[in-house]
Short mmCIF file of C-alpha atoms and ligand atoms in Angstrom, two decimals:
data_model
loop_
_atom_site.label_atom_id
_atom_site.label_comp_id
_atom_site.label_asym_id
_atom_site.label_seq_id
_atom_site.Cartn_x
_atom_site.Cartn_y
_atom_site.Cartn_z
CA MET A 1 -46.62 -54.95 -41.04
CA ARG A 2 -49.85 -54.59 -38.11
CA THR A 3 -52.89 -55.29 -39.34
CA VAL A 4 -54.53 -53.47 -36.26
CA PRO A 5 -53.64 -49.59 -35.76
CA SER A 6 -51.97 -50.55 -32.48
CA ILE A 7 -50.24 -47.91 -32.38
CA ILE A 8 -51.60 -44.48 -30.97
CA HIS A 9 -50.37 -40.50 -31.38
CA LEU A 10 -52.44 -39.31 -28.05
CA ASP A 11 -52.10 -35.23 -28.19
CA MET A 12 -53.66 -32.50 -25.61
CA ASP A 13 -55.97 -30.55 -27.19
CA ALA A 14 -53.82 -26.53 -27.33
CA PHE A 15 -52.44 -28.06 -23.77
CA PHE A 16 -50.77 -24.61 -22.44
CA ALA A 17 -54.15 -23.12 -22.58
CA SER A 18 -56.36 -25.34 -21.96
CA VAL A 19 -54.82 -25.43 -17.64
CA GLU A 20 -55.10 -21.99 -18.13
CA GLN A 21 -59.02 -22.23 -18.52
CA ALA A 22 -59.93 -24.48 -16.33
CA ALA A 23 -57.46 -23.23 -13.71
CA LYS A 24 -59.37 -20.23 -14.05
CA PRO A 25 -62.74 -20.44 -15.11
CA SER A 26 -63.08 -16.22 -15.99
CA LEU A 27 -61.33 -17.53 -18.61
CA ARG A 28 -63.74 -20.00 -19.83
CA GLY A 29 -64.29 -20.10 -23.72
CA LYS A 30 -62.58 -16.95 -24.25
CA PRO A 31 -59.40 -16.24 -26.28
CA VAL A 32 -56.20 -16.72 -24.11
CA ILE A 33 -53.09 -16.70 -25.58
CA VAL A 34 -49.70 -18.23 -23.70
CA GLY A 35 -46.43 -17.15 -23.92
CA GLY A 36 -43.74 -14.81 -23.65
CA LEU A 37 -45.05 -10.94 -23.56
CA GLY A 38 -41.92 -8.77 -23.29
CA GLY A 39 -41.39 -6.73 -26.67
CA ARG A 40 -40.14 -9.24 -27.80
CA GLY A 41 -42.19 -12.56 -26.01
CA VAL A 42 -43.63 -15.51 -28.75
CA VAL A 43 -46.56 -17.06 -28.71
CA SER A 44 -46.58 -20.66 -28.21
CA THR A 45 -49.70 -21.62 -27.30
CA CYS A 46 -53.42 -20.35 -27.86
CA SER A 47 -57.19 -21.30 -26.85
CA TYR A 48 -59.65 -21.72 -30.41
CA GLU A 49 -61.28 -18.89 -29.11
CA ALA A 50 -57.92 -17.17 -29.86
CA ARG A 51 -57.29 -19.02 -33.60
CA VAL A 52 -60.39 -17.19 -34.55
CA PHE A 53 -58.97 -14.70 -34.45
CA GLY A 54 -56.12 -15.59 -36.65
CA VAL A 55 -53.57 -15.67 -33.39
CA ARG A 56 -51.16 -19.35 -33.21
CA SER A 57 -48.21 -20.73 -31.71
CA ALA A 58 -45.35 -18.91 -33.05
CA MET A 59 -46.75 -15.99 -33.52
CA ALA A 60 -45.17 -13.16 -32.17
CA THR A 61 -47.34 -11.97 -28.86
CA ALA A 62 -47.31 -8.33 -30.32
CA VAL A 63 -49.22 -8.81 -33.23
CA ALA A 64 -51.19 -11.66 -31.39
CA ARG A 65 -52.07 -8.59 -29.04
CA ARG A 66 -53.65 -6.44 -32.73
CA LEU A 67 -55.05 -9.66 -33.86
CA CYS A 68 -56.67 -10.49 -30.80
CA PRO A 69 -57.18 -7.02 -28.21
CA ASN A 70 -59.00 -8.24 -26.26
CA GLY A 71 -57.83 -11.23 -25.64
CA ALA A 72 -55.88 -12.77 -22.01
CA TYR A 73 -52.83 -12.33 -22.56
CA LEU A 74 -51.12 -14.93 -19.39
CA TRP A 75 -46.87 -15.86 -18.60
CA PRO A 76 -47.28 -19.56 -18.71
CA ARG A 77 -46.95 -21.78 -15.59
CA PHE A 78 -44.61 -24.61 -16.31
CA THR A 79 -45.17 -25.99 -12.96
CA ALA A 80 -49.08 -26.17 -13.66
CA TYR A 81 -48.80 -27.99 -17.08
CA ARG A 82 -46.05 -30.32 -15.85
CA ALA A 83 -48.13 -31.64 -13.16
CA CYS A 84 -50.79 -32.39 -15.69
CA SER A 85 -48.44 -33.52 -18.76
CA GLU A 86 -46.71 -36.15 -15.42
CA GLN A 87 -50.29 -37.32 -14.71
CA VAL A 88 -51.48 -38.25 -18.58
CA MET A 89 -48.34 -38.89 -18.97
CA ALA A 90 -48.82 -41.75 -16.58
CA MET A 91 -52.01 -43.23 -17.65
CA LEU A 92 -50.25 -43.58 -21.04
CA ARG A 93 -47.56 -45.72 -19.38
CA ALA A 94 -50.12 -48.43 -17.74
CA LEU A 95 -51.22 -49.33 -21.23
CA SER A 96 -47.93 -49.80 -23.22
CA PRO A 97 -43.96 -49.49 -21.58
CA LEU A 98 -43.52 -49.22 -24.50
CA VAL A 99 -44.49 -44.74 -24.41
CA GLU A 100 -42.43 -41.88 -26.33
CA GLN A 101 -42.99 -38.91 -25.33
CA LEU A 102 -42.31 -35.77 -27.54
CA SER A 103 -42.94 -33.50 -26.27
CA VAL A 104 -44.62 -31.69 -22.51
CA ASP A 105 -48.47 -33.03 -24.72
CA GLU A 106 -48.11 -35.14 -27.40
CA ALA A 107 -46.52 -38.42 -27.05
CA TYR A 108 -46.66 -42.18 -28.98
CA VAL A 109 -47.65 -45.35 -27.50
CA ASP A 110 -47.33 -49.58 -28.71
CA LEU A 111 -50.66 -51.09 -27.84
CA ALA A 112 -49.01 -54.02 -28.91
CA ALA A 113 -46.41 -53.88 -26.19
CA GLY A 114 -48.85 -53.84 -23.12
CA PRO A 115 -52.25 -55.56 -21.11
CA TYR A 116 -54.33 -55.49 -24.35
CA GLY A 117 -51.32 -57.14 -26.50
CA PRO A 118 -52.76 -59.98 -26.82
CA ALA A 119 -55.71 -59.27 -27.21
CA LEU A 120 -55.44 -57.33 -30.28
CA ALA A 121 -53.42 -60.18 -31.45
CA ALA A 122 -56.03 -62.81 -30.86
CA ALA A 123 -58.28 -59.84 -32.69
CA ALA A 124 -59.88 -60.38 -35.92
CA PRO A 125 -59.07 -57.69 -37.97
CA GLY A 126 -62.53 -55.72 -37.62
CA GLU A 127 -62.72 -56.62 -34.18
CA GLY A 128 -58.84 -56.34 -33.63
CA ALA A 129 -59.94 -51.53 -34.32
CA GLU A 130 -63.24 -52.32 -31.88
CA LEU A 131 -61.07 -52.84 -29.31
CA VAL A 132 -58.57 -49.59 -30.17
CA ARG A 133 -61.28 -47.55 -30.41
CA ALA A 134 -62.90 -48.30 -26.97
CA ILE A 135 -59.71 -47.96 -25.26
CA CYS A 136 -58.91 -45.00 -27.15
CA GLN A 137 -61.86 -43.48 -26.09
CA ASP A 138 -62.01 -44.48 -21.99
CA LEU A 139 -58.47 -43.14 -22.03
CA ARG A 140 -59.26 -39.65 -23.08
CA ALA A 141 -62.74 -39.90 -21.34
CA ASP A 142 -60.15 -40.64 -17.57
CA ILE A 143 -57.68 -38.00 -18.56
CA GLU A 144 -61.19 -35.22 -19.27
CA GLU A 145 -61.84 -36.69 -16.04
CA ARG A 146 -59.04 -36.81 -13.70
CA THR A 147 -57.04 -33.25 -15.62
CA ALA A 148 -59.92 -31.75 -16.81
CA LEU A 149 -58.57 -31.06 -19.79
CA THR A 150 -59.21 -32.20 -23.75
CA ALA A 151 -57.27 -34.99 -25.79
CA SER A 152 -56.74 -35.65 -29.26
CA ILE A 153 -55.46 -39.25 -30.15
CA GLY A 154 -54.85 -40.57 -33.51
CA ALA A 155 -54.72 -44.50 -33.79
CA ALA A 156 -52.87 -46.69 -36.79
CA GLY A 157 -50.44 -49.13 -37.73
CA SER A 158 -47.78 -46.83 -37.81
CA LYS A 159 -46.03 -43.00 -36.20
CA LEU A 160 -46.42 -41.28 -39.69
CA MET A 161 -50.87 -42.18 -39.92
CA ALA A 162 -51.42 -42.91 -35.78
CA LYS A 163 -49.69 -38.75 -36.00
CA ILE A 164 -51.39 -37.64 -39.73
CA ALA A 165 -55.33 -38.98 -37.76
CA SER A 166 -54.37 -36.94 -34.73
CA GLU A 167 -54.19 -33.99 -36.52
CA GLN A 168 -57.19 -34.48 -38.19
CA ALA A 169 -58.92 -35.77 -34.32
CA LYS A 170 -57.76 -32.11 -33.04
CA PRO A 171 -59.68 -31.43 -31.17
CA ASP A 172 -61.62 -33.48 -28.68
CA GLY A 173 -61.53 -36.15 -30.94
CA LEU A 174 -60.85 -39.88 -31.95
CA VAL A 175 -59.60 -41.03 -35.94
CA LEU A 176 -58.49 -44.33 -36.49
CA VAL A 177 -57.34 -44.90 -39.41
CA ASN A 178 -57.30 -49.46 -39.90
CA PRO A 179 -53.68 -50.49 -41.73
CA GLY A 180 -54.65 -51.09 -45.41
CA LEU A 181 -55.95 -47.45 -45.67
CA GLU A 182 -52.76 -44.91 -45.63
CA ARG A 183 -52.69 -44.05 -49.67
CA THR A 184 -56.31 -43.48 -49.81
CA VAL A 185 -55.96 -41.13 -46.44
CA LEU A 186 -52.49 -39.62 -47.64
CA GLY A 187 -53.63 -39.42 -51.70
CA PRO A 188 -54.90 -35.12 -51.53
CA MET A 189 -52.86 -34.29 -48.18
CA ALA A 190 -50.58 -31.36 -50.00
CA VAL A 191 -46.77 -32.90 -49.87
CA ARG A 192 -45.75 -31.10 -46.27
CA ALA A 193 -48.20 -33.75 -45.10
CA LEU A 194 -45.28 -35.91 -44.56
CA PRO A 195 -42.51 -35.95 -41.63
CA GLY A 196 -39.62 -34.15 -43.20
CA VAL A 197 -40.78 -32.26 -46.29
CA GLY A 198 -40.08 -28.88 -45.21
CA PRO A 199 -40.80 -26.20 -47.11
CA ALA A 200 -37.24 -26.58 -48.84
CA THR A 201 -38.65 -30.12 -49.92
CA GLU A 202 -41.59 -28.54 -50.72
CA GLN A 203 -40.13 -25.93 -53.13
CA VAL A 204 -38.25 -29.21 -55.42
CA LEU A 205 -41.88 -31.13 -54.90
CA ARG A 206 -43.62 -28.66 -56.91
CA ARG A 207 -40.52 -27.53 -59.52
CA ALA A 208 -41.72 -30.90 -60.28
CA GLY A 209 -44.83 -30.11 -60.91
CA LEU A 210 -45.14 -32.24 -57.87
CA MET A 211 -47.80 -31.39 -55.18
CA THR A 212 -50.04 -34.58 -53.33
CA VAL A 213 -48.64 -36.80 -51.61
CA ALA A 214 -50.79 -39.84 -54.31
CA GLU A 215 -48.27 -37.47 -56.74
CA VAL A 216 -45.05 -38.22 -55.01
CA ALA A 217 -45.67 -41.39 -54.25
CA GLU A 218 -46.31 -42.51 -58.14
CA LEU A 219 -42.78 -41.22 -59.02
CA SER A 220 -40.05 -44.10 -58.47
CA GLU A 221 -37.10 -44.21 -54.85
CA GLU A 222 -34.79 -43.81 -57.54
CA GLU A 223 -36.50 -40.31 -58.78
CA LEU A 224 -37.76 -38.85 -56.20
CA MET A 225 -34.03 -39.74 -54.37
CA ARG A 226 -32.52 -37.25 -58.31
CA LEU A 227 -34.94 -35.01 -56.67
CA LEU A 228 -34.08 -35.07 -52.98
CA GLY A 229 -30.60 -36.68 -52.30
CA LYS A 230 -30.04 -40.43 -51.70
CA ALA A 231 -31.59 -41.04 -48.49
CA HIS A 232 -34.22 -37.98 -48.12
CA GLY A 233 -35.52 -39.48 -51.47
CA ALA A 234 -35.59 -42.96 -50.10
CA GLY A 235 -37.10 -41.28 -46.59
CA VAL A 236 -40.19 -39.40 -47.96
CA SER A 237 -40.54 -42.56 -50.98
CA LEU A 238 -41.46 -44.10 -48.29
CA MET A 239 -43.90 -42.34 -46.12
CA ALA A 240 -45.44 -41.20 -49.19
CA ARG A 241 -46.72 -44.66 -50.05
CA GLY A 242 -47.48 -45.04 -46.55
CA LEU A 243 -44.85 -47.33 -45.21
CA ASP A 244 -43.12 -45.95 -42.11
CA ASP A 245 -41.75 -48.48 -39.50
CA ARG A 246 -40.66 -47.27 -37.44
CA PRO A 247 -40.59 -48.35 -33.62
CA VAL A 248 -42.43 -46.30 -30.54
CA VAL A 249 -38.92 -45.73 -28.74
CA PRO A 250 -39.75 -45.21 -24.72
CA ASP A 251 -37.89 -41.97 -23.94
CA ARG A 252 -38.91 -41.01 -20.89
CA ASP A 253 -35.05 -38.92 -19.66
CA ALA A 254 -34.34 -37.36 -23.14
CA LYS A 255 -30.43 -35.88 -22.89
CA SER A 256 -30.51 -33.66 -24.98
CA VAL A 257 -32.21 -31.44 -27.94
CA SER A 258 -31.25 -30.49 -30.59
CA VAL A 259 -31.84 -30.15 -34.76
CA GLU A 260 -29.86 -29.69 -37.71
CA ASP A 261 -30.40 -28.63 -41.33
CA THR A 262 -28.51 -29.79 -44.53
CA TYR A 263 -28.43 -27.73 -47.30
CA GLU A 264 -29.44 -27.66 -51.21
CA VAL A 265 -26.43 -25.83 -52.01
CA ASP A 266 -23.10 -26.02 -49.62
CA LEU A 267 -22.98 -22.55 -47.50
CA ALA A 268 -19.51 -20.33 -48.46
CA ASP A 269 -20.63 -16.70 -47.28
CA ARG A 270 -19.24 -16.38 -43.55
CA ASP A 271 -22.78 -14.39 -42.82
CA ARG A 272 -25.32 -16.90 -43.90
CA ILE A 273 -23.78 -19.12 -42.22
CA LEU A 274 -23.69 -16.81 -39.31
CA HIS A 275 -27.64 -16.58 -40.31
CA GLU A 276 -28.89 -19.68 -40.33
CA LEU A 277 -26.82 -20.68 -36.26
CA ASP A 278 -29.61 -18.04 -35.58
CA ILE A 279 -31.96 -20.06 -36.88
CA LEU A 280 -31.33 -23.71 -36.06
CA ALA A 281 -31.38 -21.44 -32.03
CA ALA A 282 -34.23 -20.44 -33.09
CA ARG A 283 -35.83 -23.58 -33.83
CA CYS A 284 -33.67 -25.97 -30.51
CA VAL A 285 -35.24 -23.04 -28.18
CA ARG A 286 -38.75 -23.82 -29.70
CA ARG A 287 -38.02 -27.23 -29.28
CA LEU A 288 -36.49 -26.75 -26.01
CA GLN A 289 -39.78 -24.81 -24.30
CA ALA A 290 -42.02 -26.98 -25.59
CA THR A 291 -41.24 -29.71 -23.02
CA GLY A 292 -40.93 -27.09 -19.98
CA ARG A 293 -37.17 -27.61 -19.72
CA SER A 294 -33.70 -25.49 -20.20
CA GLY A 295 -30.19 -26.63 -20.64
CA ARG A 296 -27.03 -25.70 -19.92
CA THR A 297 -24.61 -26.51 -22.49
CA VAL A 298 -24.75 -25.59 -25.98
CA VAL A 299 -23.37 -27.64 -29.29
CA ILE A 300 -23.00 -27.29 -32.95
CA LYS A 301 -22.02 -29.56 -35.19
CA VAL A 302 -21.08 -28.42 -38.66
CA ARG A 303 -20.67 -30.81 -42.10
CA ARG A 304 -18.53 -29.19 -44.11
CA PHE A 305 -17.70 -29.87 -47.97
CA ASP A 306 -16.02 -33.01 -47.21
CA PHE A 307 -18.04 -35.03 -44.62
CA SER A 308 -16.02 -34.02 -42.50
CA THR A 309 -18.02 -34.00 -38.88
CA LEU A 310 -16.59 -31.74 -35.87
CA THR A 311 -18.93 -30.21 -33.03
CA ARG A 312 -17.75 -27.64 -30.82
CA SER A 313 -20.13 -26.94 -26.76
CA GLU A 314 -19.78 -25.21 -24.55
CA THR A 315 -20.62 -25.06 -20.97
CA LEU A 316 -23.12 -22.34 -19.78
CA ARG A 317 -22.79 -21.11 -15.61
CA GLY A 318 -26.25 -22.30 -15.20
CA PRO A 319 -29.37 -23.83 -17.43
CA THR A 320 -31.05 -21.54 -19.70
CA ASP A 321 -33.41 -21.55 -22.59
CA ASP A 322 -32.85 -18.00 -23.59
CA GLU A 323 -33.57 -17.99 -27.98
CA GLY A 324 -30.40 -14.86 -27.62
CA VAL A 325 -28.22 -16.82 -24.64
CA ILE A 326 -27.97 -20.07 -27.22
CA ALA A 327 -27.43 -18.25 -30.07
CA ALA A 328 -24.64 -16.14 -29.25
CA THR A 329 -23.05 -19.01 -28.02
CA ALA A 330 -22.86 -20.84 -31.27
CA ARG A 331 -21.19 -18.09 -33.57
CA ARG A 332 -18.86 -18.56 -30.59
CA LEU A 333 -18.71 -21.07 -30.94
CA ALA A 334 -19.06 -21.68 -35.14
CA ALA A 335 -16.02 -19.15 -35.04
CA GLN A 336 -13.76 -22.04 -33.72
CA VAL A 337 -14.73 -23.73 -36.59
CA ASN A 338 -12.64 -23.43 -40.11
CA LEU A 339 -15.81 -22.27 -42.44
CA THR A 340 -14.54 -22.27 -46.17
CA GLY A 341 -14.58 -24.65 -48.78
CA GLY A 342 -18.82 -24.04 -47.62
CA ILE A 343 -21.14 -25.91 -45.45
CA ARG A 344 -23.38 -28.66 -45.41
CA LEU A 345 -24.67 -29.86 -42.71
CA LEU A 346 -25.53 -27.17 -39.71
CA GLY A 347 -27.17 -27.90 -36.60
CA VAL A 348 -26.88 -26.30 -33.08
CA GLY A 349 -27.99 -28.29 -29.30
CA VAL A 350 -28.77 -27.77 -26.46
CA SER A 351 -27.79 -31.01 -23.75
CA GLN A 352 -27.73 -30.35 -19.79
CA LEU A 353 -31.17 -30.65 -20.07
CA ALA A 354 -32.45 -29.40 -16.35
CA ASP A 355 -36.01 -28.67 -15.75
CA PHE A 356 -37.84 -25.57 -15.57
CA THR A 357 -37.57 -24.46 -12.20
CA GLN A 358 -40.29 -21.51 -11.29
CA GLU A 359 -36.56 -19.10 -10.89
CA ASP A 360 -35.84 -19.02 -13.86
CA LEU A 361 -38.49 -18.64 -15.58
CA PHE A 362 -39.21 -15.49 -13.11
CA ALA A 363 -36.00 -14.11 -13.88
CA GLN A 364 -35.94 -14.34 -17.41
CA ALA A 365 -39.49 -12.99 -17.68
CA ALA A 366 -39.39 -10.04 -15.51
CA ALA A 367 -35.72 -9.79 -17.93
CA GLU A 368 -38.73 -9.36 -20.69
CA ALA A 369 -40.58 -7.97 -18.91
CA ALA A 370 -37.28 -5.25 -18.59
CA LEU A 371 -36.45 -5.75 -21.75
CA ALA A 372 -40.15 -5.11 -22.76
CA GLU A 373 -40.15 -1.36 -20.65
CA LEU A 374 -37.11 -0.25 -22.76
CA ASP A 375 -39.44 -0.44 -26.13
CA ALA A 376 -42.27 0.86 -24.32
CA GLN A 377 -40.08 3.68 -24.00
CA GLU A 378 -39.19 3.86 -26.70
CA ALA A 379 -42.46 3.35 -28.66
CA ALA A 380 -43.55 6.19 -26.30
CA GLU A 381 -47.13 5.13 -26.87
CA GLU A 382 -48.97 4.00 -23.51
CA GLU A 383 -52.99 3.12 -24.16
CA GLU A 384 -55.44 3.20 -21.08
CA PRO A 385 -57.20 0.31 -20.49
CA ASP A 386 -60.58 1.23 -21.23
CA ALA A 387 -62.15 -0.03 -17.49
CA GLU A 388 -66.08 -0.94 -19.08
CA GLN A 389 -63.50 -4.17 -21.17
CA GLU A 390 -61.57 -5.31 -18.43
CA PRO A 391 -59.34 -5.88 -20.14
CA LEU A 392 -56.03 -7.78 -18.94
CA PRO A 393 -53.78 -4.48 -18.92
CA GLU A 394 -50.01 -4.75 -19.82
CA SER A 395 -47.61 -7.96 -18.35
CA GLY A 396 -45.00 -5.20 -20.29
CA ALA A 397 -44.84 -2.53 -18.58
CA ALA A 398 -46.64 -3.98 -15.69
CA ALA A 399 -43.33 -5.12 -13.30
CA GLY A 400 -42.55 -0.62 -14.18
CA SER A 401 -39.49 -0.77 -12.15
CA VAL A 402 -37.43 -3.51 -13.00
CA ALA A 403 -33.68 -3.61 -12.20
CA ALA A 404 -33.00 -6.78 -13.50
CA GLU A 405 -30.30 -7.58 -16.72
CA PRO A 406 -31.47 -9.92 -18.72
CA ALA A 407 -31.17 -12.98 -18.43
CA GLY A 408 -27.44 -14.64 -19.50
CA VAL A 409 -25.06 -11.69 -20.44
CA GLU A 410 -23.42 -13.31 -17.53
CA GLY A 411 -23.13 -16.86 -19.90
CA GLY A 412 -27.20 -17.92 -19.32
CA ALA A 413 -26.93 -17.69 -15.64
CA PRO A 414 -30.49 -16.38 -14.73
CA ALA A 415 -30.16 -13.26 -13.87
CA ALA A 416 -31.24 -13.31 -10.56
CA GLY A 417 -32.71 -15.45 -8.48
CA ALA A 418 -36.40 -15.92 -6.64
CA GLY A 419 -35.76 -14.16 -3.67
CA GLN A 420 -34.07 -11.38 -5.00
CA LEU A 421 -36.99 -11.10 -6.93
CA ALA A 422 -39.57 -11.49 -4.48
CA ALA A 423 -38.17 -8.37 -2.27
CA GLN A 424 -38.77 -6.85 -5.89
CA ARG A 425 -42.33 -7.80 -6.50
CA ILE A 426 -42.63 -8.52 -9.93
CA TRP A 427 -47.18 -9.49 -10.16
CA LEU A 428 -46.72 -11.69 -14.04
CA PRO A 429 -50.35 -12.26 -15.80
CA GLY A 430 -51.10 -15.87 -14.62
CA GLN A 431 -49.05 -16.08 -12.32
CA ASP A 432 -50.81 -17.95 -8.47
CA VAL A 433 -50.91 -16.15 -5.84
CA THR A 434 -52.71 -15.69 -1.95
CA HIS A 435 -53.67 -12.83 -0.20
CA ARG A 436 -53.73 -13.34 3.37
CA GLU A 437 -57.38 -12.65 4.17
CA LEU A 438 -59.09 -13.47 0.31
CA GLY A 439 -57.56 -16.93 -0.49
CA PRO A 440 -56.14 -17.60 -3.16
CA GLY A 441 -56.20 -15.73 -6.77
CA TRP A 442 -54.58 -15.56 -9.90
CA VAL A 443 -52.60 -11.68 -11.14
CA GLN A 444 -54.81 -10.89 -14.30
CA GLY A 445 -52.20 -7.83 -13.93
CA SER A 446 -49.98 -4.81 -13.29
CA GLY A 447 -48.90 -1.56 -13.25
CA VAL A 448 -48.20 2.10 -12.03
CA GLY A 449 -47.28 0.29 -9.12
CA ARG A 450 -50.89 -1.77 -9.34
CA VAL A 451 -50.96 -5.49 -9.43
CA THR A 452 -55.18 -6.77 -10.55
CA VAL A 453 -55.38 -10.72 -8.95
CA ARG A 454 -58.47 -11.74 -9.62
CA PHE A 455 -59.93 -14.25 -6.57
CA GLU A 456 -61.51 -17.95 -7.76
CA THR A 457 -59.77 -21.75 -8.15
CA PRO A 458 -59.72 -24.33 -9.97
CA ASP A 459 -64.00 -25.72 -9.15
CA SER A 460 -65.11 -22.07 -8.37
CA PRO A 461 -67.34 -20.24 -10.22
CA PRO A 462 -65.15 -16.72 -11.95
CA GLY A 463 -64.48 -14.69 -9.13
CA ARG A 464 -63.84 -11.42 -8.37
CA VAL A 465 -61.13 -8.72 -9.33
CA ARG A 466 -59.57 -7.19 -6.56
CA THR A 467 -56.99 -4.33 -7.06
CA PHE A 468 -53.67 -3.60 -4.30
CA LEU A 469 -50.56 -2.36 -4.26
CA VAL A 470 -47.86 -3.54 -5.63
CA ASP A 471 -45.99 -5.03 -2.40
CA ASP A 472 -48.78 -5.33 0.07
CA PRO A 473 -47.67 -8.00 2.42
CA GLU A 474 -51.14 -9.23 2.48
CA LEU A 475 -50.02 -10.62 -1.07
CA THR A 476 -48.02 -13.46 -1.96
CA PRO A 477 -47.15 -15.91 -4.78
CA SER A 478 -48.23 -19.45 -4.43
CA ASP A 479 -48.45 -22.63 -5.95
CA PRO A 480 -50.52 -23.88 -8.49
CA LEU A 481 -53.70 -25.59 -6.68
CA PRO A 482 -54.45 -28.86 -8.72
CA LEU A 483 -56.91 -28.02 -11.99
CA ARG A 484 -59.73 -31.87 -9.72
CA PRO A 485 -59.44 -32.05 -6.47
CA PRO A 486 -57.48 -34.75 -5.67
CA PRO A 487 -60.12 -38.97 -5.77
CA ASP A 488 -59.26 -39.22 -2.33
CA ALA A 489 -60.97 -36.26 -0.80
MG1 MG B 501 -51.19 -30.53 -28.60
#
């Protein structure tokens, strides 16, 4: 056991939305929602100002729009997010070779393995904690100075506690949990605070009258194993007592993303199995998108009633992060497996990962826009934007004449190349553009043959809005600008 809280968990605050606010001065202090804006779109991140209205990540964008009608709804700009992420991760790697990146904006760092390791090892426990506090405050200040973004950090003697501490530190804070205080901090928390305790496990524990971590910690390991099964029960028992010796494993080049579920009762019904595969595909896609990547090979894992485990995979023509494509492929793969007799575990994964490219994003966005337009036609309810309030026009209805096929109808390959899309002049809310005379700006919205652009840059005051015809030759898509000028400028 460590005597110094030398494992840190860093998590950028409302990452995608914060990058947008840093890039777009007119959005600072305002509700910003980043995600899929088409008919089936889901919120990936929202700013704290949007959370006040009840908007949350993973919520359907349509629901978010009802809760927060005057928010800025933007398509994700993965290129910009990845640039910021790389800056932050490089700063973490300067602190230790042991950096375990969990997603584009989240990582564990083991400070004991880095340049501060010897000082931390030599320090008395109290001094060690103060040194960690100083390192973390410097890190937070450096991140803000170099990226214009804020990070929250938890520091503790284990990954479990560091992650819980960073949760408590949010937003823009630092929380240390000194080794020895794990049970005090965890005790009053709801059981769901423990990793691996999802809704199903929570239900089982609740039925046994166990609501808090302290109550679970009082049970013997044997009792928990009886309740939750051997492996799971043993894991939960350790976590509840604050015991976690999982090492920080550098994982820069993850080769795949996968999720799986074990079922309390074997699944026997074919439709139910296919439904569970859909749910797993959705979870897998959320993870994939959190890392800003896409994958080419879809894998399913099936453990049968007799514990025989098999996998099946299919490689698509191009990388995708489309939930529909991945779910359909998983279902196809399940058809190759004998599902009779009962299924204990199902998994869905994606491998052969590729970084998300702008092309993928636009192809996907165009497809979503096309679908959204169909939805809008069916619903046939169009609201005129209120000119006073300067709301962002609907993106979905925006891309009026998009002819792109939904991505993946041809086995997951993006439906259209960037060139083709450029020819169609699709302007997505949030997208970076340059006007030949007016300079850099971003698309605020488009519709009815017009596109509205706000001309501002990360270091300018809030900019003015101008409207153009969608095929105005002076207007071209451009790359994201850095949030801070390079140090030598
Ligand atoms: Mg975050």
